[in-house]
Coordinates of C-alpha atoms in Angstrom, one line a residue:
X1 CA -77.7 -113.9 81.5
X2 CA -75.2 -113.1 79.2
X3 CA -75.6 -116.9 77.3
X4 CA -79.2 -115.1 76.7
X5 CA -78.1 -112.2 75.2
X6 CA -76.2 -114.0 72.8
X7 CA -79.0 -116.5 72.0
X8 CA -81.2 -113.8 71.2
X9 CA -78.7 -112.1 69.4
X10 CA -78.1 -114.7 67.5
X11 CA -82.1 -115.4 66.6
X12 CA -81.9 -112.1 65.4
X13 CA -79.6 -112.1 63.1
X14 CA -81.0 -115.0 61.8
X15 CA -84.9 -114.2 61.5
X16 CA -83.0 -110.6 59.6
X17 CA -81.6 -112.9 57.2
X18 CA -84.6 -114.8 56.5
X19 CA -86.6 -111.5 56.3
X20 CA -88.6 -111.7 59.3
X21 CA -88.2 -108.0 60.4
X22 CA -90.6 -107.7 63.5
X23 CA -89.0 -111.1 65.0
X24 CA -85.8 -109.7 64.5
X25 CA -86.3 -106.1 65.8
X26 CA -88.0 -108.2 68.8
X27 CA -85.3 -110.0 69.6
X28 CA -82.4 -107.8 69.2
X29 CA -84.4 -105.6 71.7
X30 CA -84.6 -108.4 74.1
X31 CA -80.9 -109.3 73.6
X32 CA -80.3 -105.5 74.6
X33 CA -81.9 -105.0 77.2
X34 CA -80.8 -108.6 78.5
X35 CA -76.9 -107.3 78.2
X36 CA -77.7 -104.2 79.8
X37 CA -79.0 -105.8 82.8
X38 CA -75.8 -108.3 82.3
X39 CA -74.2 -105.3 82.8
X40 CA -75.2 -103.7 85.8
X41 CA -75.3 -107.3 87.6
X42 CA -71.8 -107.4 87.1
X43 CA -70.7 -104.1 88.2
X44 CA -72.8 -104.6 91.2
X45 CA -71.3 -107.4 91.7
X46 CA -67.5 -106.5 91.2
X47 CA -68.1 -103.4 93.6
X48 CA -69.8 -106.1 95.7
X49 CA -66.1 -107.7 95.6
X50 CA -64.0 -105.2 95.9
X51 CA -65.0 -104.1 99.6

């Protein structure tokens, strides 16, 4: 999930570069939302481990 993140991260840096504003706003919102549900997955999960 996190590889995903950064992919789309990375797209949107890219397409901001370029000029390509919406794809870039696009993605960077995917990429957010993406590491936010990185995120709670793994604080689930280290709760998950700790008991």
């Amino acid at each position: 999930m996190l590889h995903y993140a950064l992919v789309f991260l990375v797209i949107a840096i890219i397409a901001a570069i370029l000029g390509f504003g919406g794809i870039a706003g696009a993605a960077a919102g995917i990429a957010k939302i993406l590491f936010v549900i990185f995120l709670i997955l793994a604080v689930i999960a280290f709760f998950r481990r700790a008991r």
